[in-house]
Tab-separated table of C-alpha atoms and ligand atoms in Angstrom:
chain	number	residue	atom	x	y	z
A	169	UNK	CA	2.325	60.418	-23.661
A	170	UNK	CA	1.453	58.534	-20.533
A	171	UNK	CA	-1.935	57.421	-21.742
A	172	UNK	CA	-0.955	56.595	-25.287
A	173	UNK	CA	-1.150	53.089	-26.519
A	174	UNK	CA	-3.332	52.048	-23.647
A	175	UNK	CA	-4.667	48.902	-25.261
A	176	UNK	CA	-1.367	47.173	-25.766
A	177	UNK	CA	-0.760	46.655	-22.064
A	178	UNK	CA	2.930	46.460	-22.614
A	179	UNK	CA	4.270	49.316	-20.627
A	180	UNK	CA	4.413	49.956	-16.924
A	181	UNK	CA	5.235	53.091	-15.112
A	182	UNK	CA	5.615	54.225	-11.607
A	183	UNK	CA	2.314	55.791	-10.692
A	184	UNK	CA	3.539	57.296	-7.458
A	185	UNK	CA	5.433	59.870	-9.519
A	186	UNK	CA	2.293	61.164	-11.212
A	187	UNK	CA	0.173	63.758	-9.500
A	188	UNK	CA	-3.465	62.834	-9.820
A	189	UNK	CA	-6.166	65.465	-9.358
A	190	UNK	CA	-7.590	65.330	-5.855
A	191	UNK	CA	-11.106	64.498	-7.098
A	192	UNK	CA	-9.934	60.899	-7.493
A	193	UNK	CA	-9.117	60.743	-3.786
A	194	UNK	CA	-11.116	59.668	-0.769
A	195	UNK	CA	-10.643	61.738	2.416
A	196	UNK	CA	-8.500	59.164	4.220
A	197	UNK	CA	-4.775	58.607	4.368
A	198	UNK	CA	-3.385	55.215	3.334
A	199	UNK	CA	-2.468	54.771	7.023
A	200	UNK	CA	-6.157	55.027	7.898
A	201	UNK	CA	-7.053	52.694	5.060
A	202	UNK	CA	-4.783	49.913	6.385
A	203	UNK	CA	-6.320	50.363	9.831
A	204	UNK	CA	-9.480	48.932	8.266
A	205	UNK	CA	-7.863	45.499	8.649
A	206	UNK	CA	-9.002	45.778	12.255
A	207	UNK	CA	-12.726	46.075	11.552
A	208	UNK	CA	-13.342	42.420	12.413
A	209	UNK	CA	-10.985	42.130	15.389
A	210	UNK	CA	-13.669	40.155	17.231
A	211	UNK	CA	-12.576	37.170	15.130
A	212	UNK	CA	-9.110	37.257	16.723
A	213	UNK	CA	-10.569	37.683	20.212
A	214	UNK	CA	-12.723	34.649	19.527
A	215	UNK	CA	-9.773	32.627	18.180
A	216	UNK	CA	-7.896	33.320	21.437
A	217	UNK	CA	-10.661	31.648	23.446
A	218	UNK	CA	-10.642	28.380	21.468
A	219	UNK	CA	-8.614	25.399	22.600
A	220	UNK	CA	-8.689	23.535	19.283
A	221	UNK	CA	-5.898	24.663	16.964
A	222	UNK	CA	-7.782	23.897	13.738
A	223	UNK	CA	-10.706	25.961	14.963
A	224	UNK	CA	-8.307	28.799	15.749
A	225	UNK	CA	-6.792	28.586	12.279
A	226	UNK	CA	-10.292	28.810	10.743
A	227	UNK	CA	-10.935	32.097	12.509
A	228	UNK	CA	-7.516	33.441	11.592
A	229	UNK	CA	-8.322	32.603	7.959
A	230	UNK	CA	-11.675	34.377	8.293
A	231	UNK	CA	-9.865	37.383	9.785
A	232	UNK	CA	-7.384	37.474	6.883
A	233	UNK	CA	-10.276	37.496	4.381
A	234	UNK	CA	-12.355	40.000	6.376
A	235	UNK	CA	-9.360	42.339	6.547
A	236	UNK	CA	-9.587	43.058	2.818
A	237	UNK	CA	-13.415	43.151	2.571
A	238	UNK	CA	-13.648	46.910	2.899
A	239	UNK	CA	-11.812	47.266	-0.439
A	240	UNK	CA	-15.025	46.330	-2.219
A	241	UNK	CA	-16.213	49.240	-4.403
A	242	UNK	CA	-13.604	51.569	-2.901
A	243	UNK	CA	-12.133	53.082	-6.017
A	244	UNK	CA	-11.225	56.395	-4.376
A	245	UNK	CA	-7.481	56.763	-3.939
A	246	UNK	CA	-6.345	57.277	-0.350
A	247	UNK	CA	-3.894	60.134	0.279
A	248	UNK	CA	-0.227	59.163	0.184
A	249	UNK	CA	1.063	59.477	3.737
A	250	UNK	CA	3.821	62.023	4.341
A	251	UNK	CA	7.086	60.735	5.730
A	252	UNK	CA	6.707	60.594	9.511
A	253	UNK	CA	2.902	60.724	9.412
A	254	UNK	CA	1.219	58.519	12.024
A	255	UNK	CA	-2.250	57.221	12.763
A	256	UNK	CA	-3.485	55.990	16.095
A	257	UNK	CA	-6.661	54.030	16.674
A	258	UNK	CA	-7.647	53.284	20.248
A	259	UNK	CA	-10.744	51.146	20.641
A	260	UNK	CA	-11.242	50.463	24.330
A	261	UNK	CA	-14.640	48.797	23.776
A	262	UNK	CA	-13.161	46.381	21.237
A	263	UNK	CA	-10.125	45.890	23.450
A	264	UNK	CA	-7.223	46.950	21.238
A	265	UNK	CA	-5.146	49.831	20.011
A	266	UNK	CA	-3.089	50.345	16.893
A	267	UNK	CA	-0.353	52.698	15.735
A	268	UNK	CA	1.007	53.129	12.229
A	269	UNK	CA	3.792	55.261	10.783
A	270	UNK	CA	4.949	56.129	7.272
A	271	UNK	CA	8.533	54.904	7.523
A	272	UNK	CA	9.686	55.473	3.941
A	273	UNK	CA	8.625	57.800	1.150
A	274	UNK	CA	10.423	56.262	-1.876
A	275	UNK	CA	9.381	53.501	-1.943
A	276	UNK	CA	6.272	54.253	0.137
A	277	UNK	CA	6.230	51.927	3.154
A	278	UNK	CA	3.709	51.977	5.979
A	279	UNK	CA	4.334	50.036	9.197
A	280	UNK	CA	1.653	49.165	11.756
A	281	UNK	CA	1.406	47.514	15.139
A	282	UNK	CA	-1.718	46.613	17.071
A	283	UNK	CA	-2.250	44.726	20.275
A	284	UNK	CA	-5.129	43.734	22.491
A	285	UNK	CA	-5.370	45.627	25.747
A	286	UNK	CA	-5.438	42.310	27.653
A	287	UNK	CA	-2.221	41.107	25.961
A	288	UNK	CA	-3.970	38.224	24.174
A	289	UNK	CA	-2.688	39.064	20.711
A	290	UNK	CA	-0.612	41.371	18.596
A	291	UNK	CA	-1.044	41.960	14.889
A	292	UNK	CA	1.622	43.853	12.989
A	293	UNK	CA	3.304	44.303	9.636
A	294	UNK	CA	4.466	46.629	6.939
A	295	UNK	CA	3.019	47.350	3.523
A	296	UNK	CA	4.649	48.569	0.382
A	297	UNK	CA	1.930	48.799	-2.273
A	298	UNK	CA	3.814	48.195	-5.478
A	299	UNK	CA	1.749	49.630	-8.317
A	300	UNK	CA	1.827	48.538	-11.912
A	301	UNK	CA	-0.007	50.281	-14.668
A	302	UNK	CA	-1.307	47.892	-17.306
A	303	UNK	CA	-2.932	50.283	-19.729
A	304	UNK	CA	-6.525	49.747	-18.715
A	305	UNK	CA	-5.963	48.790	-15.118
A	306	UNK	CA	-3.770	49.437	-12.114
A	307	UNK	CA	-2.560	46.461	-10.158
A	308	UNK	CA	-1.364	46.872	-6.556
A	309	UNK	CA	0.808	44.183	-5.084
A	310	UNK	CA	0.717	44.670	-1.311
A	311	UNK	CA	4.270	43.616	-0.541
A	312	UNK	CA	4.872	43.037	3.140
A	313	UNK	CA	4.137	40.427	5.765
A	314	UNK	CA	1.183	40.342	8.159
A	315	UNK	CA	2.014	38.694	11.478
A	316	UNK	CA	-0.536	37.643	14.071
A	317	UNK	CA	0.695	36.395	17.438
A	318	UNK	CA	-1.628	34.714	19.918
A	319	UNK	CA	0.363	34.866	23.124
A	320	UNK	CA	-1.706	32.487	25.242
A	321	UNK	CA	-1.336	29.750	22.637
A	322	UNK	CA	2.285	30.678	21.841
A	323	UNK	CA	1.304	30.772	18.187
A	324	UNK	CA	2.343	32.985	15.342
A	325	UNK	CA	0.716	33.159	11.927
A	326	UNK	CA	2.039	35.065	8.923
A	327	UNK	CA	0.612	35.832	5.510
A	328	UNK	CA	0.704	38.315	2.632
A	329	UNK	CA	-2.425	40.045	1.340
A	330	UNK	CA	-3.840	39.266	-2.121
A	331	UNK	CA	-3.226	41.390	-5.221
A	332	UNK	CA	-5.691	44.182	-5.826
A	333	UNK	CA	-6.595	45.451	-9.267
A	334	UNK	CA	-8.579	48.546	-10.206
A	335	UNK	CA	-10.059	48.104	-13.678
A	336	UNK	CA	-10.893	50.768	-16.261
A	337	UNK	CA	-8.714	53.566	-14.975
A	338	UNK	CA	-8.873	55.262	-18.378
A	339	UNK	CA	-12.453	54.741	-19.431
A	340	UNK	CA	-15.517	52.800	-18.398
A	341	UNK	CA	-16.730	52.011	-14.905
A	342	UNK	CA	-14.095	51.462	-12.226
A	343	UNK	CA	-14.255	48.155	-10.385
A	344	UNK	CA	-12.049	46.187	-8.043
A	345	UNK	CA	-10.787	42.639	-8.199
A	346	UNK	CA	-8.583	40.861	-5.633
A	347	UNK	CA	-6.742	37.702	-6.530
A	348	UNK	CA	-3.813	35.485	-5.694
A	349	UNK	CA	-2.871	32.834	-3.199
A	350	UNK	CA	-2.691	33.775	0.451
A	351	UNK	CA	-0.828	31.277	2.596
A	352	UNK	CA	-1.338	31.554	6.314
A	353	UNK	CA	1.435	29.671	8.059
A	354	UNK	CA	1.327	28.500	11.682
A	355	UNK	CA	4.974	28.781	12.588
A	356	UNK	CA	4.742	26.579	15.642
A	357	UNK	CA	4.102	23.487	13.532
A	358	UNK	CA	4.394	24.384	9.863
A	359	UNK	CA	0.678	23.764	9.348
A	360	UNK	CA	-0.947	26.132	6.955
A	361	UNK	CA	-4.110	27.460	5.454
A	362	UNK	CA	-3.948	28.036	1.712
A	363	UNK	CA	-6.545	30.502	0.445
A	364	UNK	CA	-7.095	31.113	-3.219
A	365	UNK	CA	-8.613	34.505	-4.062
A	366	UNK	CA	-9.938	33.713	-7.512
A	367	UNK	CA	-9.593	36.015	-10.478
A	368	UNK	CA	-12.946	36.628	-12.136
A	369	UNK	CA	-11.841	34.725	-15.230
A	370	UNK	CA	-13.507	34.428	-18.598
A	371	UNK	CA	-16.931	33.558	-17.240
A	372	UNK	CA	-17.081	35.942	-14.319
A	373	UNK	CA	-18.468	33.173	-12.177
A	374	UNK	CA	-15.476	33.220	-9.871
A	375	UNK	CA	-15.561	36.936	-9.164
A	376	UNK	CA	-14.838	37.593	-5.448
A	377	UNK	CA	-14.675	33.894	-4.643
A	378	UNK	CA	-12.247	32.603	-2.077
A	379	UNK	CA	-11.576	28.927	-1.651
A	380	UNK	CA	-8.952	27.077	0.314
A	381	UNK	CA	-8.184	24.555	2.988
A	382	UNK	CA	-6.295	24.001	6.203
A	383	UNK	CA	-3.618	21.351	5.993
A	384	UNK	CA	-1.146	19.939	8.476
A	385	UNK	CA	2.545	19.344	7.958
A	386	UNK	CA	1.895	16.023	6.195
A	387	UNK	CA	-0.442	17.902	3.788
A	388	UNK	CA	-3.516	16.199	5.190
A	389	UNK	CA	-6.558	18.413	4.608
A	390	UNK	CA	-8.535	19.247	7.732
A	391	UNK	CA	-11.103	21.835	6.700
A	392	UNK	CA	-12.178	23.505	3.499
A	393	UNK	CA	-12.810	27.253	3.621
A	394	UNK	CA	-15.051	28.866	0.996
A	395	UNK	CA	-17.024	32.035	0.340
A	396	UNK	CA	-16.529	35.503	-1.076
A	397	UNK	CA	-14.381	38.255	0.338
A	398	UNK	CA	-17.235	40.683	-0.262
A	399	UNK	CA	-19.772	38.607	1.609
A	400	UNK	CA	-18.993	35.710	3.965
A	401	UNK	CA	-16.735	32.739	4.686
A	402	UNK	CA	-17.734	29.191	5.667
A	403	UNK	CA	-15.774	26.144	6.734
A	404	UNK	CA	-16.695	22.527	6.044
A	405	UNK	CA	-15.225	19.034	6.147
A	406	UNK	CA	-13.232	18.262	2.995
A	407	UNK	CA	-15.180	15.062	2.251
A	408	UNK	CA	-18.560	16.760	2.363
A	409	UNK	CA	-17.226	19.539	0.188
A	410	UNK	CA	-15.891	17.181	-2.488
A	411	UNK	CA	-19.153	15.223	-2.690
A	412	UNK	CA	-21.078	18.434	-3.093
A	413	UNK	CA	-18.744	19.708	-5.769
A	414	UNK	CA	-19.039	16.526	-7.799
A	415	UNK	CA	-22.819	16.688	-7.643
A	416	UNK	CA	-22.727	20.287	-8.796
A	417	UNK	CA	-20.498	19.428	-11.740
A	418	UNK	CA	-22.804	16.612	-12.803
A	419	UNK	CA	-25.829	18.864	-12.854
A	420	UNK	CA	-23.846	21.278	-14.953
A	421	UNK	CA	-23.907	24.052	-12.391
A	422	UNK	CA	-24.795	27.313	-13.981
A	423	UNK	CA	-22.470	28.386	-16.673
A	424	UNK	CA	-23.632	31.882	-17.314
A	425	UNK	CA	-21.005	33.258	-19.573
A	426	UNK	CA	-19.380	36.582	-19.208
A	427	UNK	CA	-18.041	38.279	-22.273
A	428	UNK	CA	-14.809	39.901	-21.347
A	429	UNK	CA	-13.096	42.002	-23.932
A	430	UNK	CA	-9.644	40.792	-24.704
A	431	UNK	CA	-7.451	43.645	-25.761
A	432	UNK	CA	-8.932	46.413	-27.848
A	433	UNK	CA	-9.771	49.854	-26.607
A	434	UNK	CA	-13.009	48.888	-24.886
A	435	UNK	CA	-13.450	48.976	-21.152
A	436	UNK	CA	-13.301	45.648	-19.298
A	437	UNK	CA	-16.759	45.432	-17.864
A	438	UNK	CA	-17.346	43.961	-14.476
A	439	UNK	CA	-19.278	40.695	-14.668
A	440	UNK	CA	-22.672	40.491	-12.945
A	441	UNK	CA	-22.255	39.631	-9.308
A	442	UNK	CA	-25.839	39.024	-8.271
A	443	UNK	CA	-25.051	35.468	-7.227
A	444	UNK	CA	-24.588	35.096	-3.468
A	445	UNK	CA	-22.656	32.315	-1.754
A	446	UNK	CA	-24.685	29.116	-1.496
A	447	UNK	CA	-24.239	27.415	1.842
A	448	UNK	CA	-23.423	23.727	1.594
A	449	UNK	CA	-25.310	21.774	4.298
A	450	UNK	CA	-22.950	20.991	7.176
A	451	UNK	CA	-20.954	24.208	6.880
A	452	UNK	CA	-20.104	26.566	9.717
A	453	UNK	CA	-20.352	30.297	9.124
A	454	UNK	CA	-17.084	31.908	10.202
A	455	UNK	CA	-17.666	35.503	9.176
A	456	UNK	CA	-20.214	37.672	7.429
A	457	UNK	CA	-19.606	41.235	6.286
A	458	UNK	CA	-21.617	43.999	7.945
A	459	UNK	CA	-23.871	45.879	5.507
A	460	UNK	CA	-22.610	49.301	4.470
A	461	UNK	CA	-24.559	52.257	5.838
A	462	UNK	CA	-27.387	53.614	3.635
A	463	UNK	CA	-25.547	56.837	2.703
A	464	UNK	CA	-22.329	54.948	1.865
A	465	UNK	CA	-22.476	55.631	-1.886
A	466	UNK	CA	-22.472	59.388	-1.234
A	467	UNK	CA	-19.507	58.896	1.115
A	468	UNK	CA	-16.904	57.191	-1.097
A	469	UNK	CA	-18.527	53.800	-0.366
A	470	UNK	CA	-17.143	53.841	3.177
A	471	UNK	CA	-18.085	51.188	5.694
A	472	UNK	CA	-19.340	52.288	9.114
A	473	UNK	CA	-15.858	51.596	10.435
A	474	UNK	CA	-14.158	53.730	7.761
A	475	UNK	CA	-16.537	56.629	8.479
A	476	UNK	CA	-15.197	56.926	12.022
A	477	UNK	CA	-11.494	56.916	11.171
A	478	UNK	CA	-10.984	60.616	10.531
A	479	UNK	CA	-13.132	61.767	13.451
A	480	UNK	CA	-11.309	64.231	15.650
A	481	UNK	CA	-13.069	64.016	18.985
A	482	UNK	CA	-12.525	66.808	21.532
A	483	UNK	CA	-10.756	64.381	23.883
A	484	UNK	CA	-8.135	63.601	21.238
A	485	UNK	CA	-6.742	67.098	20.826
A	486	UNK	CA	-3.452	67.395	22.690
A	487	UNK	CA	-3.487	63.631	23.312
A	488	UNK	CA	-2.807	62.056	19.914
A	489	UNK	CA	0.578	62.742	18.309
A	490	UNK	CA	0.822	65.981	16.284
A	491	UNK	CA	1.774	63.827	13.268
A	492	UNK	CA	-1.616	62.031	13.325
A	493	UNK	CA	-3.502	61.984	9.968
A	494	UNK	CA	-6.568	63.481	11.632
A	495	UNK	CA	-4.596	66.731	11.825
A	496	UNK	CA	-3.710	66.765	8.104
A	497	UNK	CA	-5.277	69.915	6.674
A	498	UNK	CA	-5.760	68.636	3.102
A	499	UNK	CA	-7.687	65.525	4.144
A	500	UNK	CA	-9.717	67.574	6.617
A	501	UNK	CA	-10.608	70.139	3.924
A	502	UNK	CA	-11.665	67.368	1.546
A	503	UNK	CA	-13.817	65.801	4.237
A	504	UNK	CA	-15.448	69.204	4.712
A	505	UNK	CA	-16.155	69.371	0.986
A	506	UNK	CA	-13.712	72.198	0.328
A	507	UNK	CA	-11.881	70.761	-2.671
A	508	UNK	CA	-9.956	73.940	-3.568
A	509	UNK	CA	-8.436	74.247	-0.099
A	510	UNK	CA	-7.754	70.504	-0.047
A	511	UNK	CA	-5.889	70.775	-3.336
A	512	UNK	CA	-3.841	73.790	-2.222
A	513	UNK	CA	-3.011	72.235	1.120
A	514	UNK	CA	-1.968	68.973	-0.485
A	515	UNK	CA	0.414	70.854	-2.733
A	516	UNK	CA	1.772	72.867	0.193
A	517	UNK	CA	2.400	69.737	2.289
A	518	UNK	CA	4.143	67.965	-0.560
A	519	UNK	CA	6.347	70.992	-1.180
A	520	UNK	CA	7.134	71.199	2.540
A	521	UNK	CA	8.137	67.538	2.458
A	522	UNK	CA	10.397	68.107	-0.570
A	523	UNK	CA	11.979	71.146	1.100
A	524	UNK	CA	12.706	69.164	4.283
A	525	UNK	CA	14.302	66.426	2.201
A	526	UNK	CA	16.555	68.911	0.406
A	527	UNK	CA	17.598	70.427	3.748
A	528	UNK	CA	18.479	66.984	5.098
A	529	UNK	CA	20.458	66.216	1.964
A	530	UNK	CA	22.442	69.455	2.435
A	531	UNK	CA	23.369	68.474	5.977
A	532	UNK	CA	23.882	64.841	4.946
A	533	UNK	CA	21.322	63.983	7.551
A	534	UNK	CA	19.352	60.711	7.387
A	535	UNK	CA	15.669	60.588	8.191
A	536	UNK	CA	15.062	58.592	11.335
A	537	UNK	CA	11.795	56.789	11.877
A	538	UNK	CA	10.221	57.253	15.271
A	539	UNK	CA	8.143	54.255	16.297
A	540	UNK	CA	9.406	51.467	14.046
A	541	UNK	CA	12.824	50.223	13.028
A	542	UNK	CA	13.971	48.154	10.110
A	543	UNK	CA	14.539	44.517	10.929
A	544	UNK	CA	13.641	41.002	9.917
A	545	UNK	CA	10.444	39.175	10.626
A	546	UNK	CA	11.127	36.730	13.482
A	547	UNK	CA	9.225	33.961	11.768
A	548	UNK	CA	9.861	34.331	8.057
A	549	UNK	CA	13.179	36.170	8.087
A	550	UNK	CA	11.841	38.620	5.478
A	551	UNK	CA	12.616	42.337	5.704
A	552	UNK	CA	10.084	43.975	8.003
A	553	UNK	CA	9.526	46.967	10.263
A	554	UNK	CA	9.471	46.258	13.971
A	555	UNK	CA	7.592	48.375	16.524
A	556	UNK	CA	10.010	49.947	18.989
A	557	UNK	CA	7.282	50.605	21.551
A	558	UNK	CA	6.582	53.756	23.501
A	559	UNK	CA	3.928	55.455	21.369
A	560	UNK	CA	1.288	55.148	24.066
A	561	UNK	CA	3.561	56.794	26.660
A	562	UNK	CA	2.567	59.939	24.756
A	563	UNK	CA	5.812	61.844	24.852
A	564	UNK	CA	5.604	63.666	21.553
A	565	UNK	CA	7.630	66.829	22.173
A	566	UNK	CA	10.356	66.089	19.614
A	567	UNK	CA	8.224	64.947	16.679
A	568	UNK	CA	8.871	66.566	13.295
A	569	UNK	CA	6.592	69.340	12.039
A	570	UNK	CA	5.215	67.771	8.862
A	571	UNK	CA	1.985	69.737	8.481
B	1956	NAG	C1	-0.344	25.564	15.306
B	1956	NAG	O1	0.710	25.456	16.218
B	1956	NAG	C2	0.439	24.849	17.455
B	1956	NAG	C3	1.731	24.744	18.222
B	1956	NAG	O2	1.816	25.452	19.295
B	1956	NAG	C4	-0.142	23.460	17.301
B	1956	NAG	O3	-0.567	22.968	18.548
B	1956	NAG	C5	-1.275	23.463	16.321
B	1956	NAG	O4	-1.571	22.130	15.969
B	1956	NAG	C6	-1.043	24.256	15.054
B	1956	NAG	N1	-2.351	24.431	14.446
B	1956	NAG	C7	-2.677	24.642	13.195
B	1956	NAG	C8	-4.067	24.574	12.786
B	1956	NAG	O5	-1.871	24.879	12.345
B	1957	NAG	C1	-19.309	53.271	-5.142
B	1957	NAG	O1	-20.080	52.166	-5.532
B	1957	NAG	C2	-20.874	52.408	-6.665
B	1957	NAG	C3	-21.793	51.204	-6.861
B	1957	NAG	O2	-21.074	50.056	-7.129
B	1957	NAG	C4	-19.995	52.708	-7.862
B	1957	NAG	O3	-20.759	52.962	-9.005
B	1957	NAG	C5	-19.099	53.906	-7.548
B	1957	NAG	O4	-18.187	54.117	-8.585
B	1957	NAG	C6	-18.350	53.703	-6.250
B	1957	NAG	N1	-17.681	54.930	-5.865
B	1957	NAG	C7	-16.416	54.989	-5.424
B	1957	NAG	C8	-15.898	56.324	-5.036
B	1957	NAG	O5	-15.679	54.024	-5.360
């Protein structure tokens, strides 16, 4: 009944209640997946060193775009974190560490907190991926605020990630689109950077494109930002950008049309994306994506960064919290290619989680989160999860047994 009537796109359902076969998964937990925001942390380090606030905002914008770049071609579904599951990433060479915790199961909410080891910045937030099923596609709205604080500059920036859509979940080739407006607000002054992640549209020409600008409180434009979230981001003076755009329009640009099926039972094909970003003379390159490793397609299209996330190094055993995703037996079995064990273990863990919930209900006991507490974002006032501190003191004796 669930997959009936798929072409009408009129019904929605809560996908988190459906058990999908494990073959649609990738061997990472959603907590590890959100840690991929940190792949381009060097952009924040660089922003901290700049004295010009517009230049800082440009790098923050580049960081916000780079944070969602690893989504490209990643149609494998990450494992739903268990309540109380954590993930730690310590990167001494890159000068930061990060901790995340699954703080709610229904709805699923993941909270994270990262900071630089030299106290230059902290980056934190919570994510509640609200899924909608639209017949042929699944749309994920990543509810939750990202907050970046640059302590030396006494600056705080907040934004919300773009929408993410996986096309052709029933038939045809899966592909990913991200779209929506991302507004990065500088709370010290009310200046902002407005980034438009463009939907691919009827002609497909806009696929992956990001365009936006930095404006001050009086709405004066300071810099235009453009590029693709899959590729690179440039900044340029608004005047130069406008002149260039007009010239392009006059010459007709290229209007290669993309036939997108509207309705019907056909798959929505992904438009051709051969076109790379053309640099407009006078632009500054802010960020360029690192190429994926050669064996990426055999490895769930992971980036180099993603490939390292589930590594359990000898030095970690007995050091990381016993709730860390790296210790989850189902993900580990899947990584080792043992799908049957992965499937059985996943079922066992989910049943264990249900049993623990029933026991709590009997005793009228509430679940208490360990590293984060519910609160409001200092800058936006929105509901958020605030890091309580203490994870890196490594006192883990009273953590729940979730595996
Ligand atoms: C951000 O806020 C700081 C206030 O501390 C201000 O100096 C700066 O102009 C603002 N910059 C941008 C680009 O929004
Ligand atoms: C990986 O990328 C390839 C090439 O775009 C695509 O065909 C494949 O479906 C992707 N695999 C996953 C698991 O996302």
